[in-house]
Short mmCIF file of C-alpha atoms in Angstrom, two decimals:
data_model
loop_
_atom_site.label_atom_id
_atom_site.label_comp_id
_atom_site.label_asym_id
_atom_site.label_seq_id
_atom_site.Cartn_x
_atom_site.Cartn_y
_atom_site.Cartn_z
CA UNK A 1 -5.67 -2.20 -17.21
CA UNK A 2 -6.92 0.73 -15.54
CA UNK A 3 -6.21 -0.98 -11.84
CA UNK A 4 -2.80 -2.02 -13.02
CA UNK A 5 -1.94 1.82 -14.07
CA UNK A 6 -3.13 2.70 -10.79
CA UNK A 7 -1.01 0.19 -9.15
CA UNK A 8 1.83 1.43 -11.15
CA UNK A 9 0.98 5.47 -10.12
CA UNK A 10 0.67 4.24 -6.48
CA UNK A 11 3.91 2.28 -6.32
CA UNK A 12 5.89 5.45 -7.86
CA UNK A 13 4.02 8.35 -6.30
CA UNK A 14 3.33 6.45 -2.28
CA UNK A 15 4.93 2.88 -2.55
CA UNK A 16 8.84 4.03 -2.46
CA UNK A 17 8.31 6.78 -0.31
CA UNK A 18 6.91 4.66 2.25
CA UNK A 19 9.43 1.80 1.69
CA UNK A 20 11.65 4.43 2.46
CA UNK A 21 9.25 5.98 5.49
CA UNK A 22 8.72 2.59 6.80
CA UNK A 23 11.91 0.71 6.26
CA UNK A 24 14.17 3.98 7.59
CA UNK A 25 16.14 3.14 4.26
CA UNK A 26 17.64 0.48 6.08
CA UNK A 27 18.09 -2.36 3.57
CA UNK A 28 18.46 0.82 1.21
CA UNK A 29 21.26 2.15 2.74
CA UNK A 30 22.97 -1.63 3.96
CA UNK A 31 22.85 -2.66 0.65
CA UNK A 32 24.62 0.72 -0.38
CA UNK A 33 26.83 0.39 2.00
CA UNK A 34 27.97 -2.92 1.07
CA UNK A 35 28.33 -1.72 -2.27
CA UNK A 36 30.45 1.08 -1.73
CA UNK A 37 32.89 -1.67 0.41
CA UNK A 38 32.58 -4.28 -1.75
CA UNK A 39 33.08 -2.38 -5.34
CA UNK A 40 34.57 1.04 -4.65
CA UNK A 41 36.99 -0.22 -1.80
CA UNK A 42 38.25 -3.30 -4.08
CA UNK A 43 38.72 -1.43 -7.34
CA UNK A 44 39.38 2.04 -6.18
CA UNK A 45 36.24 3.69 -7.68
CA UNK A 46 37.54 2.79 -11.40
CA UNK A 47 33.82 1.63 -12.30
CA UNK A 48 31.49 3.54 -11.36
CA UNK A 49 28.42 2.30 -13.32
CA UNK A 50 29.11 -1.08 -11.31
CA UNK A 51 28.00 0.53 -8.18
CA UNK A 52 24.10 0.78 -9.69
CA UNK A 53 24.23 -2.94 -10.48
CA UNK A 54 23.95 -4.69 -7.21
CA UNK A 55 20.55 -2.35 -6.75
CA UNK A 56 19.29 -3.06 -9.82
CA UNK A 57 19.69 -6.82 -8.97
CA UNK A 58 18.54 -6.30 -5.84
CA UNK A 59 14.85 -4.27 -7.11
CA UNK A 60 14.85 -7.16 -9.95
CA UNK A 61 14.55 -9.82 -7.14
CA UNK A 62 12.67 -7.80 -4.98
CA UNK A 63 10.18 -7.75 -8.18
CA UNK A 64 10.02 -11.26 -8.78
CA UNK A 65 9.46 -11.89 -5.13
CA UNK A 66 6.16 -9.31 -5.00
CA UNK A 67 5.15 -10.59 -8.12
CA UNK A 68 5.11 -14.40 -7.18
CA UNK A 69 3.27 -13.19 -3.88
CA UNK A 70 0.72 -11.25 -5.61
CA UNK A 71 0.06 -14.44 -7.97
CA UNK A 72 -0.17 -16.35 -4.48
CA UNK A 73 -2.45 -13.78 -3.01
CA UNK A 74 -4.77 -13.78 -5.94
CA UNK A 75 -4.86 -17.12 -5.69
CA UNK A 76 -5.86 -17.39 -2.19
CA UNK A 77 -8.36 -14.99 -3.12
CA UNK A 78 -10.31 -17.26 -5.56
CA UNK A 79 -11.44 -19.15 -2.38
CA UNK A 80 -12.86 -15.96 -1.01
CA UNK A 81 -15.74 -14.91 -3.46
CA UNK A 82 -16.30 -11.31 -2.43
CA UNK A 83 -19.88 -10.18 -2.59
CA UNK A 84 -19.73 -6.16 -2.77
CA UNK A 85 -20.69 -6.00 0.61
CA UNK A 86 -17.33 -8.03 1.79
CA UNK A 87 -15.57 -5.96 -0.89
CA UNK A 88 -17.01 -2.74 0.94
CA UNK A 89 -15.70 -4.26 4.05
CA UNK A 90 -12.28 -5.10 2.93
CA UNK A 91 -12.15 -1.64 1.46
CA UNK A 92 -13.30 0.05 4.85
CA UNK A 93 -10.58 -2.31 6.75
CA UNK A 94 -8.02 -1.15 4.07
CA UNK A 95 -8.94 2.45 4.63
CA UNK A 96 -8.16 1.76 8.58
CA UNK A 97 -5.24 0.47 8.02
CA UNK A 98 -3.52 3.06 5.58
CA UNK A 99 -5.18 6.19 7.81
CA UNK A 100 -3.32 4.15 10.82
CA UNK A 101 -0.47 3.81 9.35
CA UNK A 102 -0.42 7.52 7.94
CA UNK A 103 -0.78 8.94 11.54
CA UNK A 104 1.93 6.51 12.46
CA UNK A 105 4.15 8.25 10.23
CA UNK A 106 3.06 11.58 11.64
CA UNK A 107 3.70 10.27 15.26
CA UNK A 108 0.28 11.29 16.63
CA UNK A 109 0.21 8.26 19.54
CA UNK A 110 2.52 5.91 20.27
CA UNK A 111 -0.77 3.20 19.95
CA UNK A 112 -0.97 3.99 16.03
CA UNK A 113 2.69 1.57 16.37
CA UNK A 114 0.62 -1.18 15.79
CA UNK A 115 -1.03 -0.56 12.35
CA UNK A 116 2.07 -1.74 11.66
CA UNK A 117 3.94 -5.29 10.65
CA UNK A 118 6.43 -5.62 12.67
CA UNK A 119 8.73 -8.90 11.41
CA UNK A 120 9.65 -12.08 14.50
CA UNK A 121 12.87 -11.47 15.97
CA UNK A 122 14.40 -14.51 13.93
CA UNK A 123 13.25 -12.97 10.60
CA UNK A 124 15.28 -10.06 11.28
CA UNK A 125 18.31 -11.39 12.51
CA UNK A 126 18.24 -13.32 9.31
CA UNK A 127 18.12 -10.09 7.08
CA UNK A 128 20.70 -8.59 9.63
CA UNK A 129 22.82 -11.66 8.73
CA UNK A 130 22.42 -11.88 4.83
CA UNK A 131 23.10 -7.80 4.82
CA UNK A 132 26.82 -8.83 6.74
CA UNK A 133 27.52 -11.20 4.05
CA UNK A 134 29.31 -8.53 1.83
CA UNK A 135 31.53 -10.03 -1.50
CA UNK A 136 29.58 -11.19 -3.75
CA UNK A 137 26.24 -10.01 -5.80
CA UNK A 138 24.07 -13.29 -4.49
CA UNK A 139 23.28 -10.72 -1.37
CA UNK A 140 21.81 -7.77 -2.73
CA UNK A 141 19.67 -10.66 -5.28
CA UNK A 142 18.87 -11.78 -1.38
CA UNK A 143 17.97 -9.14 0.41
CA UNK A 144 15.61 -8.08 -2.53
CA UNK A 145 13.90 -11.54 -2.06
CA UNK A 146 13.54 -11.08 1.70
CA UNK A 147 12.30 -7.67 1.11
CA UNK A 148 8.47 -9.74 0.97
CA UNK A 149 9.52 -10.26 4.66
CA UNK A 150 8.88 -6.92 5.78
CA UNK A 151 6.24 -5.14 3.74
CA UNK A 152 5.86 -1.40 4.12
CA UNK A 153 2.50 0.01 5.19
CA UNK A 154 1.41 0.53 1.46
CA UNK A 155 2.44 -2.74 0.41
CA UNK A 156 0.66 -4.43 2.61
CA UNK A 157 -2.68 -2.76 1.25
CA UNK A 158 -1.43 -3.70 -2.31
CA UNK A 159 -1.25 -7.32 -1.03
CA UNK A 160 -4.84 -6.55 0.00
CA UNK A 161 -5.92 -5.54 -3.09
CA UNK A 162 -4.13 -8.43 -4.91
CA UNK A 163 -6.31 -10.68 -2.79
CA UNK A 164 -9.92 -9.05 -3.75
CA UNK A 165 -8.91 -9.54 -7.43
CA UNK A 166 -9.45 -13.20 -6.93
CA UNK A 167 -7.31 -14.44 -9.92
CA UNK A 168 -3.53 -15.39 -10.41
CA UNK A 169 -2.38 -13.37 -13.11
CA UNK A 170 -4.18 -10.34 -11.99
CA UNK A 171 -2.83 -10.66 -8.25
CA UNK A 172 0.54 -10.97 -9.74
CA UNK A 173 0.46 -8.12 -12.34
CA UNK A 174 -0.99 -5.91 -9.89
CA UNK A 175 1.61 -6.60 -7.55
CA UNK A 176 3.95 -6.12 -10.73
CA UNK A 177 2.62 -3.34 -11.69
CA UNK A 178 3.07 -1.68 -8.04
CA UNK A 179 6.74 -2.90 -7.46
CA UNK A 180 7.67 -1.38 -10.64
CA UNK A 181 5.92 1.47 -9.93
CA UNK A 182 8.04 1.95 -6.48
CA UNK A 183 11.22 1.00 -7.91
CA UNK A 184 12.91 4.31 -9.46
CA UNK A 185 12.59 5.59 -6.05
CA UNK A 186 14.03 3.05 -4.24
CA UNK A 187 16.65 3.13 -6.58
CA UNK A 188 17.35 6.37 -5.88
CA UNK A 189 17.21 5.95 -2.24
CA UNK A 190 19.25 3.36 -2.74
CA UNK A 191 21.81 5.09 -4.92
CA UNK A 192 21.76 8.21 -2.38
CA UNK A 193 20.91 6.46 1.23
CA UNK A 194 24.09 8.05 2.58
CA UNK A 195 23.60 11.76 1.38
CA UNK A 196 19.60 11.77 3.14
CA UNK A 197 19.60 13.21 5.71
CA UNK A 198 17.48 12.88 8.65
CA UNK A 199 15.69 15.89 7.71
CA UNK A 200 14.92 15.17 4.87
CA UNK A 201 14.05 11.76 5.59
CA UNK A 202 11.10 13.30 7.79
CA UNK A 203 10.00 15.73 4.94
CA UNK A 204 9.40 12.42 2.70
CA UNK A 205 8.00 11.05 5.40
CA UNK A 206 5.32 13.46 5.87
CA UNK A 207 4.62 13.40 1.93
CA UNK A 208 3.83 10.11 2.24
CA UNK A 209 1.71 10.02 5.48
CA UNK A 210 -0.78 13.25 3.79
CA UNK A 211 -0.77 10.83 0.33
CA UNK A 212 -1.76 7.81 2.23
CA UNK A 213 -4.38 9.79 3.36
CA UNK A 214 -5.96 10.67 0.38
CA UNK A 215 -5.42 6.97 -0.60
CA UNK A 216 -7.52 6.31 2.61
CA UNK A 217 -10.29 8.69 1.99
CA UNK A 218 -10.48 7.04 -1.59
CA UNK A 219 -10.62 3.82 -0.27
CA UNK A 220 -13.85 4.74 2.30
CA UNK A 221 -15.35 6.13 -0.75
CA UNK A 222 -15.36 2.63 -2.45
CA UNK A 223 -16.67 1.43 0.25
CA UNK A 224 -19.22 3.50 0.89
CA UNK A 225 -20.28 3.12 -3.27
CA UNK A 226 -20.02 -0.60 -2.67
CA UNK A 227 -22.60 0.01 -0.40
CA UNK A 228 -24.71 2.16 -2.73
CA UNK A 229 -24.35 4.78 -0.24
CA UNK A 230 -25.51 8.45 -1.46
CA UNK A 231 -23.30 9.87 1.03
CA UNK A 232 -19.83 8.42 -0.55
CA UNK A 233 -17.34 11.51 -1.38
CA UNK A 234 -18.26 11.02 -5.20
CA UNK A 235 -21.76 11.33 -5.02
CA UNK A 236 -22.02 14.21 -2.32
CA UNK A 237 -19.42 15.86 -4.96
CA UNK A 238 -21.57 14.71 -7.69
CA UNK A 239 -24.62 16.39 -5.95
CA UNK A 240 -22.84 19.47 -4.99
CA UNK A 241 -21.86 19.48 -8.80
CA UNK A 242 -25.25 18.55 -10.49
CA UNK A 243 -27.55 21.12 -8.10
CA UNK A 244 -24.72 24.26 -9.48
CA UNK A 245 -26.12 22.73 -13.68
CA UNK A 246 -29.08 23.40 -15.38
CA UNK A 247 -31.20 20.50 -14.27
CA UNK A 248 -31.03 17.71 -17.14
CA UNK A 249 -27.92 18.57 -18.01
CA UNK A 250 -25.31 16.32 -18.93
CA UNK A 251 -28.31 13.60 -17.51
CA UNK A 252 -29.89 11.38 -19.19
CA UNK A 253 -34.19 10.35 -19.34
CA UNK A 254 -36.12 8.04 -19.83
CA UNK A 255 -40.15 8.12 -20.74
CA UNK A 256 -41.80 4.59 -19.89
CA UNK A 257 -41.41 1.86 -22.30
CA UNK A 258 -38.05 3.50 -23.45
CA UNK A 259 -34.85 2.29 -22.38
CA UNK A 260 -32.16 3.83 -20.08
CA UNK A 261 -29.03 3.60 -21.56
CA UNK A 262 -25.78 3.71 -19.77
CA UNK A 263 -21.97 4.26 -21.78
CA UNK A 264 -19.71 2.26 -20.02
CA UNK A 265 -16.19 3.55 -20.49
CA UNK A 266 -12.92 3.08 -19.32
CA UNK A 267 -13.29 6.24 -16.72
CA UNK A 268 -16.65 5.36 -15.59
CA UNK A 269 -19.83 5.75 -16.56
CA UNK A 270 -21.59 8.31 -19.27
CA UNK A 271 -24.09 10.26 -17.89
CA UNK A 272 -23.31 9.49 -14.49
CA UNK A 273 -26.77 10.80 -13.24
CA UNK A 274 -30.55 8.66 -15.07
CA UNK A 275 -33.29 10.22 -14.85
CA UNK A 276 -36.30 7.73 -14.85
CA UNK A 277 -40.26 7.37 -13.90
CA UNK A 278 -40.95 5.68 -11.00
CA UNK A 279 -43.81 3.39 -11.05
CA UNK A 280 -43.24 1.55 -14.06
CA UNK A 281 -40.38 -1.49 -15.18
CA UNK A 282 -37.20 -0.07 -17.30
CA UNK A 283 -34.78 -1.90 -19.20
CA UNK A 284 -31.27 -0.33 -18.55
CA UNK A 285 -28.62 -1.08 -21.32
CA UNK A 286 -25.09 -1.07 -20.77
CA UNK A 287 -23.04 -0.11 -23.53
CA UNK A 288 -19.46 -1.16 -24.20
CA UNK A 289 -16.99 -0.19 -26.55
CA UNK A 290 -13.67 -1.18 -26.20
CA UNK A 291 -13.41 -0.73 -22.69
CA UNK A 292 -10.72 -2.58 -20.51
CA UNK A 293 -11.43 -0.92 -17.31
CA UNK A 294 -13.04 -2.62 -13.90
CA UNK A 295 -15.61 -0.36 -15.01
CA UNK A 296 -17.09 -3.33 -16.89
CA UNK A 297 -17.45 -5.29 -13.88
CA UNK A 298 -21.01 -3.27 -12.99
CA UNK A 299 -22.80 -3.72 -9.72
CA UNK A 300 -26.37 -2.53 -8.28
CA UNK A 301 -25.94 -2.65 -4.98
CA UNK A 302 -30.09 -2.39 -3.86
CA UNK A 303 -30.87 -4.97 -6.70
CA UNK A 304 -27.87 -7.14 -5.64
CA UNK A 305 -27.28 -7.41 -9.78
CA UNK A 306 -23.73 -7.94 -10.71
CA UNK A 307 -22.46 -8.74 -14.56
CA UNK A 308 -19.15 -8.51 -16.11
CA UNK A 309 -19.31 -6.74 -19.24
CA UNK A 310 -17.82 -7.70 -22.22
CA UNK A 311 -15.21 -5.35 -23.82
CA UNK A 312 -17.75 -4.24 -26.29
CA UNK A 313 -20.82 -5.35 -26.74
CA UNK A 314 -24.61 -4.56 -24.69
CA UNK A 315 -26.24 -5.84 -21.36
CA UNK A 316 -29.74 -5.26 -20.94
CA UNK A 317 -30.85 -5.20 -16.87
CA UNK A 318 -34.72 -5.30 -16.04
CA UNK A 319 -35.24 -2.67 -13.37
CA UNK A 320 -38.45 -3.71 -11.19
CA UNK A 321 -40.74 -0.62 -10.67
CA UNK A 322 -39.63 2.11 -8.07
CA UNK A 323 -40.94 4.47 -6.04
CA UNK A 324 -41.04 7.63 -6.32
CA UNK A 325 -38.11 9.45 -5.41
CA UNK A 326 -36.02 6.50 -5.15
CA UNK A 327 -32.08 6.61 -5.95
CA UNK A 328 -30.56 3.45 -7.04
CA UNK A 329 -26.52 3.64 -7.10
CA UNK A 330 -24.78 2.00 -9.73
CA UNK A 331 -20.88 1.22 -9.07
CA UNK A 332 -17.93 -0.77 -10.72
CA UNK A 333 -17.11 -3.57 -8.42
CA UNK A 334 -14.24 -1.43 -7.12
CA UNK A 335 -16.43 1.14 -6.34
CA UNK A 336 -13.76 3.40 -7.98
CA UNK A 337 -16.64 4.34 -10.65
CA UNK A 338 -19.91 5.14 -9.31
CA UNK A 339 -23.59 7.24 -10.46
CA UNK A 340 -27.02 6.29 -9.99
CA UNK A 341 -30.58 6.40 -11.42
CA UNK A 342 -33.01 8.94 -9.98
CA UNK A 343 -36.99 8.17 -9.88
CA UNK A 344 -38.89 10.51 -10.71
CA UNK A 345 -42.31 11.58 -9.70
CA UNK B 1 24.51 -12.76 32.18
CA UNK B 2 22.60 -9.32 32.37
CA UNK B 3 19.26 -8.58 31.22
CA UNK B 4 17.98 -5.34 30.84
CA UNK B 5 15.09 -3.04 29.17
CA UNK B 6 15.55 0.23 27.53
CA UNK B 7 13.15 2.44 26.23
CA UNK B 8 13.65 3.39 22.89
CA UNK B 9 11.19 6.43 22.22
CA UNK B 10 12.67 7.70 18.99
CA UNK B 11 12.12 4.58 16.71
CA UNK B 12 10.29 5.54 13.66
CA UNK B 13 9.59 2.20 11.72
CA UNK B 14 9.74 -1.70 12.36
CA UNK B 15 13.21 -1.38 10.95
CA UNK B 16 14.62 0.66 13.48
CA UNK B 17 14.66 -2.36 15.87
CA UNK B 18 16.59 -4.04 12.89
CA UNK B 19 19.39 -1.57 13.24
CA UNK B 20 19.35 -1.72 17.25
CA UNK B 21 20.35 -5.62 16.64
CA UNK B 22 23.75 -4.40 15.12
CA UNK B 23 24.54 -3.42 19.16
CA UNK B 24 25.50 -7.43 19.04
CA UNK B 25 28.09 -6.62 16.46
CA UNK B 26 28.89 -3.15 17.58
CA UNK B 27 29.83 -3.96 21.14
CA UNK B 28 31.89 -7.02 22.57
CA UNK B 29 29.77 -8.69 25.16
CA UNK B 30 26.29 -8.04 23.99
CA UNK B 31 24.46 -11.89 23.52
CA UNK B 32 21.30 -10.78 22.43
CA UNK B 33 18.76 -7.72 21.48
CA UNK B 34 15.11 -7.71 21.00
CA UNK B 35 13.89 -4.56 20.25
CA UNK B 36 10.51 -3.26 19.55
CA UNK B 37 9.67 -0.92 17.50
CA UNK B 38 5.80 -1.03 18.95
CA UNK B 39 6.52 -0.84 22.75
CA UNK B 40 9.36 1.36 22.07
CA UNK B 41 11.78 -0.65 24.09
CA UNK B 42 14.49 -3.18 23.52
CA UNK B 43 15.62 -5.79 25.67
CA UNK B 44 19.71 -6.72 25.99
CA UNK B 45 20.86 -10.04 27.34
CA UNK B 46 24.67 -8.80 28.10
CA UNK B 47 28.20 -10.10 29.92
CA UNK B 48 28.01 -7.38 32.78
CA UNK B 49 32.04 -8.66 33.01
CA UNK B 50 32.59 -7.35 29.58
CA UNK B 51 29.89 -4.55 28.97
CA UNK B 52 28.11 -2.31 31.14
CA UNK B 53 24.54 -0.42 30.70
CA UNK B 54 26.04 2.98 30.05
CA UNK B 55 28.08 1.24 27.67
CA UNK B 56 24.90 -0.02 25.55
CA UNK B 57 23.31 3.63 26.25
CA UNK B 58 26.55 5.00 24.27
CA UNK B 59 26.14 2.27 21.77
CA UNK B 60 22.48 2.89 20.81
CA UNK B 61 23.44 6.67 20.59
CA UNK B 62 25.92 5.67 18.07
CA UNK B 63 23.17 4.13 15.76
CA UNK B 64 21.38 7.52 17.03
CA UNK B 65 18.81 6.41 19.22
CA UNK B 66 17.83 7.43 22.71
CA UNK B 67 18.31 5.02 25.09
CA UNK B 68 16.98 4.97 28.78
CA UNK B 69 16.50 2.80 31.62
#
């Protein structure tokens, strides 16, 4: 649920903006275009509410479309069975391609061009052809369709992410989720194309180049907890955060022959910092209680242990013996959620 | 038959070369456009009897891009 509300934030706060940033509101402003000639021109401007119809047709196919794909994507998935190192690889080749495609929008180099998708000829003329057809509401239902075509930068890493969920239905709600999460903007776009102005096309553009940076930066930092890497953004932060508390604080111990137990919750996981001796085996229990997040699906990286928790319910892991000192990361298999167990001396 | 490149410097997304394809429509003459919105260039197969390359220059400006030789 928690990936699908994310989708849904990232579709409304990034995904129209750069449908807009990438696509130059071109189908946007066709499609208004052909609206304005085909409604207001026939009936004079009489019905006005008429005019928001062909869009909304248009961002109901365009929905369908993404959400078919994503189901296809999470199917073709299911033959990839991601182990969270090739999940901390897809995530680092995700991060390079939304950082790319953010200093393409800034126009840094003329090389950063090709972080983008850029359709065949014929696939264009196509669109170009369907957008002439004006008269009749079977184009903009068209042109949303064909919108899967010509994915913007942070679609494409959507359709990415559909693919590491490995499943159908999740593929296709995520992609759901994020194409209903985009639409009020493009609808707005859509509804306004011909009062934007170039200037203020470039100010949205900029928005969304310095928020698909962030989204790159996040993405990294899953990788790099994927990894069990101390040095991921959380855990430096984490560190920076822990070393400014009373030590113990907000932590949780263990003596030997106790358990270590773990609250697994939809944000993550409660404390996010174990304390334990080194030296000796542990039993770590994972505790659920009506949680629906990917926080459920917990990995140790160094231990290559993976489970999927149920909603509610406990796990109990046997941790070999450590040494001294030793840090073992613990991370969702997202690496959205992250913490770790410290060794003590 | 005429074919010629342009560079296209201000494009500023894949659809960009979308919109330079409307020069078919826009002038009388033009057979075919391939633009690129990654090498920053589009290529025009014309009717030199019927269009000329200042004539496509003009044309491009009027979908407000830069076009040059």
């Amino acid at each position: 649920m928690a990936a699908l509300i994310a989708a849904l934030i990232t579709g409304f706060t990034t995904g129209g903006l750069s449908c807009m940033a990438v696509q130059g509101g071109l189908l946007a402003s066709s499609l208004a275009q052909l609206i304005e000639k085909d409604l207001l021109g026939k009936r004079g401007g009489r019905d006005q509410w008429n005019i928001g119809l062909p869009i909304f047709l248009f961002l109901i196919s365009k929905l369908a479309a993404y959400t078919i794909l994503g189901g296809l994507l999470g199917g073709l998935g299911k033959f990839f069975q991601l182990n969270p190192l090739s999940q901390a690889v897809l995530q680092f080749i995700i991060a390079f391609f939304i950082i790319g495609n953010a200093l393409r929008m800034l126009n840094v180099h003329p090389i950063f061009r090709y972080f983008t998708f850029e359709p065949p000829a014929f696939i264009t003329r196509l669109i170009r052809k369907k957008t002439r057809q004006a008269g009749s509401f079977a184009t903009p239902i068209m042109l949303g369709a064909m919108t899967v075509l010509i994915p913007c930068g942070v679609t494409q890493t959507m359709m990415a992410a559909a693919i590491a969920t490995g499943d159908v239905l999740s593929g296709a709600a995520l992609m759901f989720a994020f194409t209903l999460g985009a639409s009020p903007v493009f609808f707005l776009l859509s509804y306004f194309a011909t009062k934007l102005g170039a200037l203020t096309e470039k100010y949205f553009t900029r928005i969304a180049a310095v928020v698909l940076i962030v989204f790159g930066l996040l993405a990294v930092n899953s990788g790099l907890n994927l990894l069990g890497s101390r040095y991921s953004f959380s855990s430096l932060a984490e560190g920076v955060v822990s070393a400014l508390e009373v030590r113990h604080q907000g932590q949780a111990s263990a003596t030997p022959g106790t358990d270590l137990v773990l609250n697994v919750v939809d944000r993550g996981y409660r404390p996010k910092r174990l304390h334990a001796p080194a030296g000796v085996p542990l039993t770590l229990t994972l505790v659920t209680k009506e949680v629906h997040s990917c926080s459920r699906a917990f990995l140790i990286p160094a231990l290559d242990y993976g489970v999927i928790l149920l909603a509610t319910g406990e796990e109990k892991v046997q941790i070999p013996p450590q040494e001294p000192g030793t840090i073992l990361p613990f991370t969702c298999s997202m690496g959205m959620y992250s913490g770790e167990i410290i060794f003590d001396l | 038959m005429k074919r010629v490149e342009l560079r296209v410097m201000d494009m500023h997304c894949t659809s960009c070369a979308l919109r330079l394809q409307e020069l078919e429509d826009l002038l009388a003459g033009v057979i075919r456009v391939e633009a690129s919105y990654r090498k920053g260039k589009m290529t025009v197969t014309f009717d030199e009897s019927k269009v000329t390359v200042k004539d496509l220059v003009a044309g491009a400006r009027k979908l407000g891009y830069t076009a040059v030789e």
